[in-house]
Coordinates of C-alpha atoms in Angstrom, one line a residue:
Chain A
M1 CA -1.5 86.2 29.9
K2 CA 0.0 82.8 30.3
S3 CA -2.8 81.6 32.7
Q4 CA -5.5 82.9 30.4
S5 CA -4.2 80.8 27.6
S6 CA -4.1 77.7 29.9
F7 CA -7.7 78.3 30.9
A8 CA -8.8 78.6 27.3
F9 CA -7.3 75.2 26.5
I10 CA -9.2 73.5 29.3
A11 CA -12.4 75.2 28.3
L12 CA -11.9 73.8 24.8
L13 CA -11.2 70.3 26.1
L14 CA -14.1 70.1 28.6
P15 CA -17.0 69.4 26.2
L16 CA -15.0 66.6 24.6
L17 CA -14.3 64.9 27.9
T18 CA -18.0 65.2 28.9
A19 CA -19.0 63.7 25.6
A20 CA -16.7 60.8 26.1
A21 CA -17.9 60.2 29.7
A22 CA -21.5 60.2 28.4
A23 CA -20.7 57.6 25.9
E24 CA -19.1 55.3 28.4
H25 CA -22.0 55.9 30.7
N26 CA -24.4 54.4 28.2
R27 CA -22.5 51.1 28.3
P28 CA -23.6 48.5 30.8
A29 CA -20.1 48.0 32.2
A30 CA -18.4 51.3 32.5
S31 CA -14.8 50.5 31.7
P32 CA -11.7 51.7 30.0
A33 CA -11.2 51.2 26.3
V34 CA -11.2 47.3 26.5
P35 CA -14.0 46.2 28.9
K36 CA -13.4 43.3 31.3
G37 CA -15.0 40.8 28.9
G38 CA -12.9 42.0 26.0
C39 CA -14.0 43.6 22.8
I40 CA -13.3 40.7 20.4
V41 CA -15.1 37.5 20.7
L42 CA -13.2 34.8 18.8
T43 CA -15.1 31.8 17.5
T44 CA -13.6 28.9 15.6
A45 CA -15.3 26.0 13.9
A46 CA -14.0 22.8 12.3
E47 CA -16.0 21.9 9.2
Q48 CA -15.9 19.6 6.3
Q49 CA -16.6 20.8 2.8
L50 CA -19.2 18.7 0.9
N51 CA -20.0 18.9 -2.7
V52 CA -23.7 18.3 -2.9
A53 CA -25.0 17.1 -6.2
A54 CA -28.3 18.6 -7.3
A55 CA -30.9 16.8 -9.4
D56 CA -30.0 18.9 -12.4
G57 CA -26.4 17.7 -12.3
S58 CA -24.9 20.8 -10.8
S59 CA -23.2 20.7 -7.5
S60 CA -23.0 23.1 -4.6
V61 CA -20.5 23.4 -1.8
Q62 CA -21.8 23.0 1.7
Y63 CA -20.1 22.9 5.1
Q64 CA -20.9 20.6 7.9
P65 CA -19.3 20.3 11.3
A66 CA -16.3 18.1 11.3
A67 CA -17.0 16.3 14.6
R68 CA -15.8 13.0 13.2
V69 CA -13.4 12.5 10.3
V70 CA -11.4 9.7 8.7
P71 CA -7.8 9.9 7.7
G72 CA -7.2 11.5 4.4
S73 CA -10.2 13.9 4.7
E74 CA -9.9 17.6 4.6
V75 CA -11.0 19.9 7.5
V76 CA -11.7 23.6 7.1
W77 CA -11.1 25.8 10.2
T78 CA -13.0 29.0 10.1
T79 CA -12.3 31.6 12.8
T80 CA -14.4 34.6 13.2
A81 CA -13.3 37.7 15.2
R82 CA -16.3 39.9 16.2
N83 CA -15.7 43.3 17.7
N84 CA -18.5 43.8 20.3
C85 CA -17.2 47.2 21.5
S86 CA -18.2 50.6 20.2
K87 CA -14.6 51.4 19.3
P88 CA -12.5 49.9 16.5
A89 CA -10.2 47.1 17.4
E90 CA -6.8 47.8 16.0
K91 CA -3.5 45.9 15.5
V92 CA -5.5 42.7 15.3
V93 CA -3.4 39.5 15.1
I94 CA -5.0 36.1 15.0
D95 CA -3.0 32.9 15.5
Q96 CA -4.4 29.5 14.8
P97 CA -2.3 26.3 15.2
V98 CA -2.4 23.5 12.6
P99 CA -3.3 20.7 15.0
E100 CA -1.2 17.6 15.4
H101 CA -1.9 14.9 12.9
M102 CA -3.1 17.5 10.4
V103 CA -1.2 18.7 7.3
F104 CA -1.7 22.2 6.2
I105 CA -2.8 22.6 2.6
A106 CA -0.5 25.1 0.7
D107 CA -2.1 28.4 -0.1
S108 CA -5.3 27.5 1.7
A109 CA -5.2 30.3 4.3
V110 CA -7.5 33.1 3.4
G111 CA -8.8 36.3 5.1
G112 CA -9.6 39.5 3.3
G113 CA -7.6 42.5 4.5
A114 CA -5.0 40.6 6.4
Q115 CA -1.4 39.7 5.7
I116 CA -1.0 36.0 6.1
T117 CA 2.2 34.5 7.5
L118 CA 3.1 31.0 8.5
S119 CA 5.2 29.4 11.2
V120 CA 7.0 26.1 11.5
D121 CA 7.4 26.4 15.3
G122 CA 4.5 28.7 16.4
R123 CA 7.0 31.4 17.4
D124 CA 8.5 32.9 14.2
Y125 CA 6.2 33.8 11.3
A126 CA 7.1 34.5 7.7
P127 CA 5.2 34.7 4.4
A128 CA 4.9 31.3 2.7
N129 CA 7.6 32.1 0.1
A130 CA 10.1 33.2 2.8
L131 CA 9.4 30.4 5.3
T132 CA 12.3 28.1 6.2
A133 CA 12.5 24.8 8.0
H134 CA 15.4 22.8 9.2
N135 CA 16.6 19.4 8.0
A136 CA 17.6 16.7 10.5
D137 CA 21.2 17.8 10.2
G138 CA 20.3 21.4 11.1
S139 CA 20.7 22.9 7.7
A140 CA 18.0 25.3 6.5
R141 CA 15.7 24.6 3.6
A142 CA 12.5 26.1 2.2
A143 CA 9.6 25.0 4.2
R144 CA 7.0 22.7 2.8
A145 CA 3.3 22.8 3.5
T146 CA 3.8 19.8 5.8
D147 CA 6.1 21.9 8.0
V148 CA 3.5 24.5 8.8
R149 CA 2.4 24.4 12.4
S150 CA 0.6 27.7 12.8
V151 CA -1.1 30.4 10.6
R152 CA -1.2 34.1 11.5
W153 CA -3.5 36.8 10.2
T154 CA -2.2 40.3 10.7
L155 CA -5.0 42.6 9.9
T156 CA -4.0 45.6 7.8
G157 CA -6.9 47.7 9.2
P158 CA -9.2 47.8 12.3
I159 CA -12.3 45.8 12.9
A160 CA -15.0 48.3 13.1
P161 CA -17.5 48.2 16.0
Q162 CA -20.0 45.4 15.7
S163 CA -18.1 44.0 12.7
E164 CA -16.5 40.7 12.0
F165 CA -13.3 39.4 10.4
T166 CA -13.2 35.9 9.1
A167 CA -10.1 33.8 8.7
R168 CA -9.9 30.3 7.2
F169 CA -7.4 27.5 6.4
R170 CA -7.7 23.9 5.3
A171 CA -5.7 20.9 6.4
V172 CA -5.8 17.1 5.7
L173 CA -6.0 14.5 8.5
Q174 CA -3.0 12.2 8.2
Chain B
M1 CA 17.2 18.6 -23.3
K2 CA 14.4 20.7 -21.8
T3 CA 11.8 18.0 -22.6
T4 CA 13.9 15.4 -20.8
S5 CA 14.2 17.5 -17.8
G6 CA 10.5 18.1 -17.7
I7 CA 9.7 14.4 -17.9
W8 CA 12.1 13.7 -15.0
L9 CA 10.3 16.3 -12.9
V10 CA 6.9 14.7 -13.6
T11 CA 8.3 11.3 -12.5
A12 CA 9.7 12.8 -9.3
G13 CA 6.3 14.4 -8.7
V14 CA 4.5 11.0 -9.0
A15 CA 7.0 9.4 -6.6
A16 CA 6.4 12.2 -4.0
L17 CA 2.6 11.7 -4.4
L18 CA 2.9 8.0 -3.8
Y19 CA 5.0 8.6 -0.7
A20 CA 2.4 11.0 0.6
R21 CA -0.4 8.5 0.0
Q22 CA 1.6 5.8 1.9
G23 CA 1.9 8.3 4.7
I24 CA -1.9 8.7 4.8
A25 CA -2.3 4.9 4.7
A26 CA -0.7 4.6 8.1
G27 CA -3.3 7.0 9.4
T28 CA -3.9 8.9 12.6
P29 CA -5.0 6.4 15.2
A30 CA -8.7 5.8 15.5
G31 CA -10.2 7.7 18.4
T32 CA -7.6 10.5 18.5
A33 CA -9.2 13.8 19.5
I34 CA -7.9 16.7 17.4
T35 CA -8.4 20.0 19.2
N36 CA -7.8 23.5 18.0
T37 CA -8.0 26.9 19.7
A38 CA -7.3 30.2 18.0
Q39 CA -5.9 33.3 19.7
V40 CA -6.2 37.0 19.0
N41 CA -4.2 40.0 20.1
Y42 CA -5.5 43.5 19.5
T43 CA -5.7 47.0 20.9
V44 CA -8.6 49.3 21.5
G45 CA -7.5 52.8 22.2
A46 CA -4.3 52.5 24.2
S47 CA -5.2 49.1 25.7
T48 CA -4.0 45.8 24.6
A49 CA -6.0 42.6 25.0
T50 CA -5.8 38.9 24.2
A51 CA -8.7 36.5 23.7
T52 CA -8.9 32.8 22.9
S53 CA -11.6 31.1 20.9
N54 CA -13.7 28.1 21.8
T55 CA -11.9 24.8 21.3
T56 CA -13.0 22.6 18.4
T57 CA -12.7 18.9 18.9
T58 CA -12.7 16.5 16.0
T59 CA -12.6 12.8 16.6
V60 CA -10.7 10.5 14.2
L61 CA -13.0 7.7 13.1
Q62 CA -11.7 4.2 12.5
I63 CA -11.1 3.4 8.9
L64 CA -11.3 -0.2 7.9
D65 CA -8.8 -1.2 5.2
V66 CA -6.6 -4.1 4.3
V67 CA -3.9 -4.8 1.7
E68 CA -2.6 -8.2 0.7
T69 CA 0.4 -8.8 -1.4
V70 CA 1.8 -12.1 -2.9
Q71 CA 5.5 -12.5 -2.1
T72 CA 5.9 -15.5 -4.3
P73 CA 3.9 -14.8 -7.5
S74 CA 5.3 -17.9 -9.2
V75 CA 6.8 -21.1 -7.6
A76 CA 8.4 -23.9 -9.6
V77 CA 7.2 -27.3 -8.7
T78 CA 7.4 -30.9 -9.9
P79 CA 4.3 -33.0 -10.2
G80 CA 3.7 -34.9 -7.0
D81 CA 5.3 -32.3 -4.8
L82 CA 3.8 -32.1 -1.3
K83 CA 3.1 -29.1 0.9
K84 CA 4.6 -26.5 -1.4
P85 CA 4.1 -23.0 0.1
L86 CA 3.0 -19.7 -1.6
T87 CA 3.8 -16.7 0.6
F88 CA 1.5 -13.7 1.2
R89 CA 1.6 -10.6 3.3
I90 CA -1.6 -9.2 4.8
T91 CA -1.4 -5.6 6.3
N92 CA -4.1 -3.8 8.3
T93 CA -3.9 -0.4 6.5
G94 CA -6.6 1.0 8.7
N95 CA -6.0 3.2 11.7
G96 CA -7.2 0.9 14.5
P97 CA -7.2 -2.8 15.4
D98 CA -9.1 -4.9 13.0
T99 CA -10.0 -8.6 13.0
F100 CA -9.9 -10.7 9.9
V101 CA -10.8 -14.2 8.8
L102 CA -8.6 -16.0 6.2
T103 CA -9.9 -18.2 3.5
P104 CA -7.7 -20.3 1.2
S105 CA -8.8 -21.5 -2.2
S106 CA -7.1 -23.5 -4.9
T107 CA -10.0 -24.2 -7.3
L108 CA -9.5 -21.1 -9.4
A109 CA -10.1 -20.2 -13.0
G110 CA -7.4 -19.1 -15.4
D111 CA -5.0 -21.9 -14.8
N112 CA -4.2 -25.4 -16.1
F113 CA -4.6 -27.4 -12.9
D114 CA -6.0 -27.2 -9.4
P115 CA -3.4 -27.6 -6.7
V116 CA -4.8 -29.5 -3.7
L117 CA -4.8 -27.6 -0.3
A118 CA -2.7 -29.4 2.2
A119 CA -4.6 -31.2 5.0
P120 CA -5.4 -30.9 7.8
S121 CA -4.1 -27.3 7.7
S122 CA -3.3 -25.4 4.5
L123 CA -2.6 -22.0 6.1
Y124 CA 0.4 -21.3 8.3
F125 CA 1.8 -18.1 9.9
D126 CA 5.5 -17.3 9.5
T127 CA 5.7 -17.7 13.3
D128 CA 9.5 -17.7 13.4
N129 CA 9.7 -14.8 10.9
S130 CA 12.1 -16.7 8.7
G131 CA 10.3 -15.7 5.5
D132 CA 9.9 -19.4 4.6
Y133 CA 7.6 -22.1 5.7
T134 CA 9.4 -24.1 8.3
A135 CA 8.6 -26.7 10.9
G136 CA 8.2 -24.2 13.7
D137 CA 5.4 -22.2 11.9
V138 CA 2.0 -22.4 13.5
A139 CA -1.2 -23.3 11.5
Y140 CA -4.1 -21.0 11.2
V141 CA -7.3 -22.6 12.4
A142 CA -10.0 -22.3 9.8
G143 CA -12.4 -19.5 10.6
A144 CA -10.3 -18.2 13.5
N145 CA -10.0 -14.5 14.3
L146 CA -6.8 -12.8 13.2
T147 CA -6.5 -9.4 14.9
L148 CA -4.0 -7.0 13.5
A149 CA -3.0 -3.7 15.1
A150 CA -3.1 -0.6 12.9
N151 CA -0.4 -0.9 10.2
A152 CA 0.6 -4.4 11.4
T153 CA 1.5 -7.0 8.8
V154 CA 1.4 -10.8 9.0
T155 CA 3.0 -13.3 6.7
V156 CA 0.9 -16.3 5.8
F157 CA 1.7 -19.4 3.7
V158 CA -0.8 -21.4 1.8
L159 CA 0.4 -25.0 1.4
N160 CA -0.7 -27.1 -1.6
N161 CA 0.0 -30.6 -2.9
I162 CA 0.8 -30.8 -6.6
P163 CA -1.1 -33.4 -8.6
T164 CA 0.8 -35.8 -10.9
G165 CA 0.4 -36.1 -14.6
L166 CA 1.1 -32.5 -15.4
N167 CA 3.0 -31.0 -18.3
N168 CA 5.9 -28.6 -18.3
G169 CA 4.7 -25.0 -18.0
D170 CA 1.3 -26.0 -16.5
E171 CA 0.1 -23.4 -14.0
G172 CA -2.0 -23.9 -10.9
R173 CA -3.3 -21.0 -8.9
S174 CA -4.0 -20.8 -5.1
Q175 CA -5.1 -17.8 -3.1
I176 CA -5.8 -16.4 0.3
G177 CA -8.7 -14.1 1.0
A178 CA -8.5 -11.8 4.1
T179 CA -11.9 -10.3 5.0
R180 CA -13.1 -8.3 8.0
K181 CA -14.6 -10.7 10.5
G182 CA -18.0 -8.9 10.5
G183 CA -18.0 -8.9 6.7
A184 CA -16.7 -6.7 3.9
G185 CA -18.3 -3.4 3.0
T186 CA -18.2 -0.8 0.3
A187 CA -15.8 2.2 0.4
G188 CA -17.3 5.0 2.5
Q189 CA -19.9 2.8 4.2
T190 CA -20.2 3.6 7.9
I191 CA -20.7 1.1 10.7
P192 CA -22.1 3.1 13.6
G193 CA -20.2 2.2 16.8
G194 CA -18.2 -0.3 14.9
G195 CA -14.9 1.1 15.6
V196 CA -12.4 0.9 18.5
G197 CA -14.0 2.2 21.7
G198 CA -17.4 2.4 20.1
I199 CA -16.6 5.1 17.7
D200 CA -18.0 4.9 14.1
A201 CA -16.0 2.9 11.6
V202 CA -15.8 3.6 7.9
F203 CA -14.8 1.2 5.2
G204 CA -11.8 2.3 3.2
S205 CA -11.2 1.8 -0.5
S206 CA -10.6 -2.0 0.0
G207 CA -14.0 -2.5 1.6
D208 CA -11.8 -4.3 4.2
T209 CA -11.4 -7.4 2.1
A210 CA -8.4 -8.5 0.0
T211 CA -7.5 -11.5 -2.1
Q212 CA -4.4 -12.3 -3.9
F213 CA -3.3 -15.5 -5.7
G214 CA 0.0 -17.0 -6.5
K215 CA 0.7 -19.8 -8.9
Y216 CA 2.7 -23.0 -9.1
V217 CA 4.4 -23.6 -12.4
V218 CA 5.6 -27.1 -13.4
A219 CA 9.2 -26.3 -14.0
N220 CA 11.0 -27.3 -17.1
N221 CA 14.3 -28.2 -15.5
V222 CA 14.1 -31.9 -16.0
T223 CA 17.5 -33.6 -16.6
M224 CA 18.2 -36.7 -18.7
S225 CA 21.3 -38.8 -18.3
A226 CA 22.1 -41.7 -20.5
V227 CA 24.7 -44.4 -20.0
K228 CA 25.5 -46.6 -23.0
S229 CA 27.2 -50.0 -22.7
Q230 CA 27.9 -52.7 -25.2
T231 CA 28.5 -56.4 -25.3
F232 CA 30.0 -58.5 -28.0
G233 CA 29.1 -61.9 -29.3
D234 CA 31.3 -63.4 -32.0
L235 CA 30.4 -66.1 -34.4
F236 CA 32.4 -68.6 -32.3
G237 CA 30.6 -68.1 -29.0
G238 CA 33.2 -65.6 -27.7
T239 CA 33.2 -61.9 -27.1
R240 CA 35.7 -60.7 -29.7
P241 CA 34.8 -57.9 -32.1
L242 CA 35.3 -59.9 -35.2
P243 CA 33.5 -59.4 -38.5
G244 CA 30.1 -60.9 -38.2
A245 CA 30.1 -60.5 -34.5
T246 CA 27.1 -59.0 -32.8
I247 CA 27.3 -55.9 -30.7
T248 CA 24.4 -55.3 -28.3
Y249 CA 24.1 -51.8 -27.2
S250 CA 22.2 -51.0 -24.0
V251 CA 21.4 -47.4 -23.1
A252 CA 20.1 -46.6 -19.6
I253 CA 18.2 -43.2 -19.6
T254 CA 17.6 -41.7 -16.2
P255 CA 15.2 -38.7 -15.9
G256 CA 16.0 -36.4 -13.0
G257 CA 15.4 -32.8 -11.7
T258 CA 12.0 -31.3 -11.6
G259 CA 9.3 -31.2 -14.3
T260 CA 8.4 -33.4 -17.1
A261 CA 10.3 -34.3 -20.3
T262 CA 7.4 -34.3 -22.7
A263 CA 7.3 -36.7 -25.7
A264 CA 10.9 -37.8 -25.0
T265 CA 12.4 -39.7 -27.9
F266 CA 15.5 -41.9 -28.0
N267 CA 17.5 -41.8 -31.2
D268 CA 20.8 -43.6 -31.8
A269 CA 22.7 -43.9 -35.0
I270 CA 23.9 -47.3 -36.3
P271 CA 27.7 -47.1 -36.1
A272 CA 29.8 -47.1 -39.3
N273 CA 30.8 -50.5 -40.6
T274 CA 28.0 -52.2 -38.8
T275 CA 24.5 -53.3 -39.8
Y276 CA 21.4 -53.1 -37.7
K277 CA 20.2 -56.5 -36.6
P278 CA 16.5 -56.6 -37.5
G279 CA 14.0 -57.1 -34.6
S280 CA 16.5 -56.3 -31.9
I281 CA 15.0 -53.2 -30.4
K282 CA 13.9 -53.6 -26.8
L283 CA 12.4 -51.1 -24.3
N284 CA 12.7 -52.1 -20.7
G285 CA 13.1 -55.8 -21.9
T286 CA 10.1 -55.8 -24.2
T287 CA 10.8 -56.4 -27.9
L288 CA 9.6 -53.8 -30.3
T289 CA 9.1 -54.1 -34.0
D290 CA 11.2 -52.3 -36.6
A291 CA 8.1 -50.9 -38.3
A292 CA 6.8 -47.3 -37.7
G293 CA 3.5 -46.7 -36.0
D294 CA 2.7 -50.0 -34.5
D295 CA 4.6 -49.5 -31.3
A296 CA 7.1 -47.1 -29.6
G297 CA 10.1 -48.5 -31.5
E298 CA 11.3 -48.0 -35.1
Y299 CA 14.3 -48.7 -37.3
L300 CA 15.0 -46.1 -40.0
S301 CA 17.5 -46.7 -42.8
A302 CA 17.4 -43.1 -44.1
P303 CA 18.7 -40.4 -44.1
A304 CA 21.1 -42.2 -41.8
A305 CA 20.5 -45.5 -40.3
H306 CA 19.3 -45.2 -36.7
V307 CA 16.9 -46.6 -34.2
S308 CA 14.2 -44.5 -32.6
V309 CA 12.1 -45.2 -29.5
T310 CA 9.4 -42.9 -28.2
L311 CA 9.6 -42.8 -24.5
G312 CA 6.7 -40.4 -23.9
N313 CA 6.5 -38.1 -20.9
L314 CA 9.2 -38.7 -18.4
T315 CA 9.6 -37.4 -14.9
Q316 CA 12.0 -38.3 -12.1
A317 CA 9.3 -40.7 -10.9
S318 CA 9.3 -42.6 -14.2
G319 CA 12.6 -44.2 -13.3
V320 CA 15.3 -45.6 -15.5
Q321 CA 14.3 -46.4 -19.1
T322 CA 16.5 -49.0 -20.8
V323 CA 16.7 -49.2 -24.6
S324 CA 18.7 -51.9 -26.3
F325 CA 19.4 -52.9 -29.9
A326 CA 22.0 -54.9 -31.7
V327 CA 24.2 -54.5 -34.8
T328 CA 26.5 -56.9 -36.6
I329 CA 30.0 -56.0 -37.6
N330 CA 30.5 -55.9 -41.4

């Protein structure tokens, strides 16, 4: 009686396993859940926002690559995470440093469906209103935008197969 | 109370903003490469993976900017002064080395007189960092290149000679212009390859040219000292103060200090119990009439008897003025 039940369980499971194997077989590189090349391709771009005036007096916002900038100008970093696998990517956390010489613009980090936290040291992250920094004498104080050295997007949901998540923040060149 | 507090906060906000702008003025050095790479951690099924993005590289262009300030907006002078300095500070507020040419000028509008640029050199650097023009300071050669590192400041003096014949309060302006060697531009204009290491250069808000003027003011701190002496001549050929004797007063007026005493007038009352001796007024040995209007001297009997001599504009250079007159003892 006991062995019968065990057999029935295996029989029930077998078609599922076969289906999974077939799905993997269709992929060029048969691999475990995360293939060798990874599922997520992360692309980042540094851009400058331009307000282009039209002939009718209206203006539209355009982005152009920020290959060369002058002090005082604003740079927008846009990072796109694309899931190239057939399975959802979960527990996605994207970290992007605020580069040296750049000053983070308060409240400029955006990314739909993600909790955004900031860090003053690239190690510990907290929401903007809970972020602390240290004075020269070691005492703690509320962090300012100028203290922010890294931005983290913790996605609240998965990135579906063949889908993208876009994160963005702005900073000013000192 | 609430309103007051609000105003204070606004003021503090402006101060913070100014500080921030000054921070930007220093600027990230031209040519700096700003790189950025993002990282992602995720799981698919039971596996965890990490990936990094491409690296973006943004090059900091050279911004061309200069600020000039006048350290001595107003300097007190005396007509005839030589090599009087005005002090200026010129700062490269760009983010890379920049070369400037300095140009002095003293023939400016908006003043009462033109100072005369000192020769052969009118511009000097504060070589010894004393803050004042001193013998050890080195002259700027006209048209020479002045290269300043990013955020570097140089103190420059412009030396002028002050003309004579000026009035108190007269102002004379003199300026220094500092302009990029290759010429000024308009804010935002790009010079391809014009920056350090061949990167592009962009003109900042100043257009990489700045001019400030200072002014010389003929100071009104002239001093006048007068020394009065008297000699007696009695009717008997002696020097006793007897009735009928003559007293000759001599007053030596010495102008000093800086500036000009304009329309200086000498007035002296005829002492009690004496009578003015007609025709006795002399200025520097020259006899003047008692009548008004024909020359500088005048005797007036009312409201109180006195002599009056118009001395005109006096400076230290005018020297001692001697007025004399005589009275007889009643």
